[in-house]
Coordinates of C-alpha atoms and ligand atoms in Angstrom, one line a residue:
X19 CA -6.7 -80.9 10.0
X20 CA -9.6 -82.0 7.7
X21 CA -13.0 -80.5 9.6
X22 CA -16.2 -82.6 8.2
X23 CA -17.9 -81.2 5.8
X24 CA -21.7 -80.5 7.1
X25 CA -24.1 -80.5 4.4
X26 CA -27.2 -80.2 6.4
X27 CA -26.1 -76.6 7.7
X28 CA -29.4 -74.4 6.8
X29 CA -28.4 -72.1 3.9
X30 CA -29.9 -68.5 4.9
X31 CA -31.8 -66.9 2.8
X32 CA -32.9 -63.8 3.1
X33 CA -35.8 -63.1 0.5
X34 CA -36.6 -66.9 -0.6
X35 CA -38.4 -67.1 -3.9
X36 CA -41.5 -67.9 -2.9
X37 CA -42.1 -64.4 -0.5
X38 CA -41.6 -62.7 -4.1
X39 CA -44.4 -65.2 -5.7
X40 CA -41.6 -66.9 -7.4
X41 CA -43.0 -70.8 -6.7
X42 CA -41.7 -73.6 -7.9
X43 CA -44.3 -75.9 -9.2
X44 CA -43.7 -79.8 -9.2
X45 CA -43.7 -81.9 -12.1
X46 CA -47.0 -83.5 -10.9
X47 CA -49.7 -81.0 -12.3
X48 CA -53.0 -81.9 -12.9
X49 CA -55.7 -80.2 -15.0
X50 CA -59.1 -79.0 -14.0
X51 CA -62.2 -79.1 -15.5
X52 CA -61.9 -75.9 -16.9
X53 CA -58.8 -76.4 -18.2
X54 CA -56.9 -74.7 -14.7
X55 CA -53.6 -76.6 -13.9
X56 CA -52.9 -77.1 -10.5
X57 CA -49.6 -77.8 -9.2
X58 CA -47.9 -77.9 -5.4
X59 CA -45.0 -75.6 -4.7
X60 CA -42.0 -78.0 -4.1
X61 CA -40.4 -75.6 -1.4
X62 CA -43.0 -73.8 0.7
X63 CA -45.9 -76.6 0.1
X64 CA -48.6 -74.2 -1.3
X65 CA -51.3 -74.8 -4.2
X66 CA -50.4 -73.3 -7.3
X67 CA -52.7 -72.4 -10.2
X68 CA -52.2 -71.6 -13.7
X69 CA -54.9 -70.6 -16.2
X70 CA -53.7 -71.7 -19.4
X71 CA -53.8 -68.1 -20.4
X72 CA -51.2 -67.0 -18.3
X73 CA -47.6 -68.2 -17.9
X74 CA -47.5 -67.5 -14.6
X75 CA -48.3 -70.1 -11.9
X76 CA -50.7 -68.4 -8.7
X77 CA -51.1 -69.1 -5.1
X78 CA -54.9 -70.7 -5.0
X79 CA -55.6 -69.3 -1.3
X80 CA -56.8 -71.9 0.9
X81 CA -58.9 -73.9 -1.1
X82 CA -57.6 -77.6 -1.3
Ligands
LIG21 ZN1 -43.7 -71.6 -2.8

């Protein structure tokens, strides 16, 4: 017997990247006056920062 294969079954996870502040910025990243980037997390939605300092994008809390 061949069984379909169902590639929309959820894949559980059970410590997703971004609970450890491992986000995933998307390629659209735009700059800010004072030279902050600013990206969107591709998984969980939020607003990333980066200062061009650090290498390390940051949640921005709620603003946006
Ligand atoms: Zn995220």
């Amino acid at each position: 017997m061949l069984a379909p294969s169902a590639t929309t079954a959820p894949r559980p996870e059970e410590q997703p990247p971004c609970a450890a502040d491992r986000h995933l910025p998307s390629h659209r990243i735009t700059v800010d006056n004072a030279g902050v980037q600013q990206s969107r997390c591709r998984r969980c939605g939020c607003e990333l920062r980066r200062l061009p300092t650090l290498r390390r994008w940051y949640r921005s809390g709620l603003m946006g």
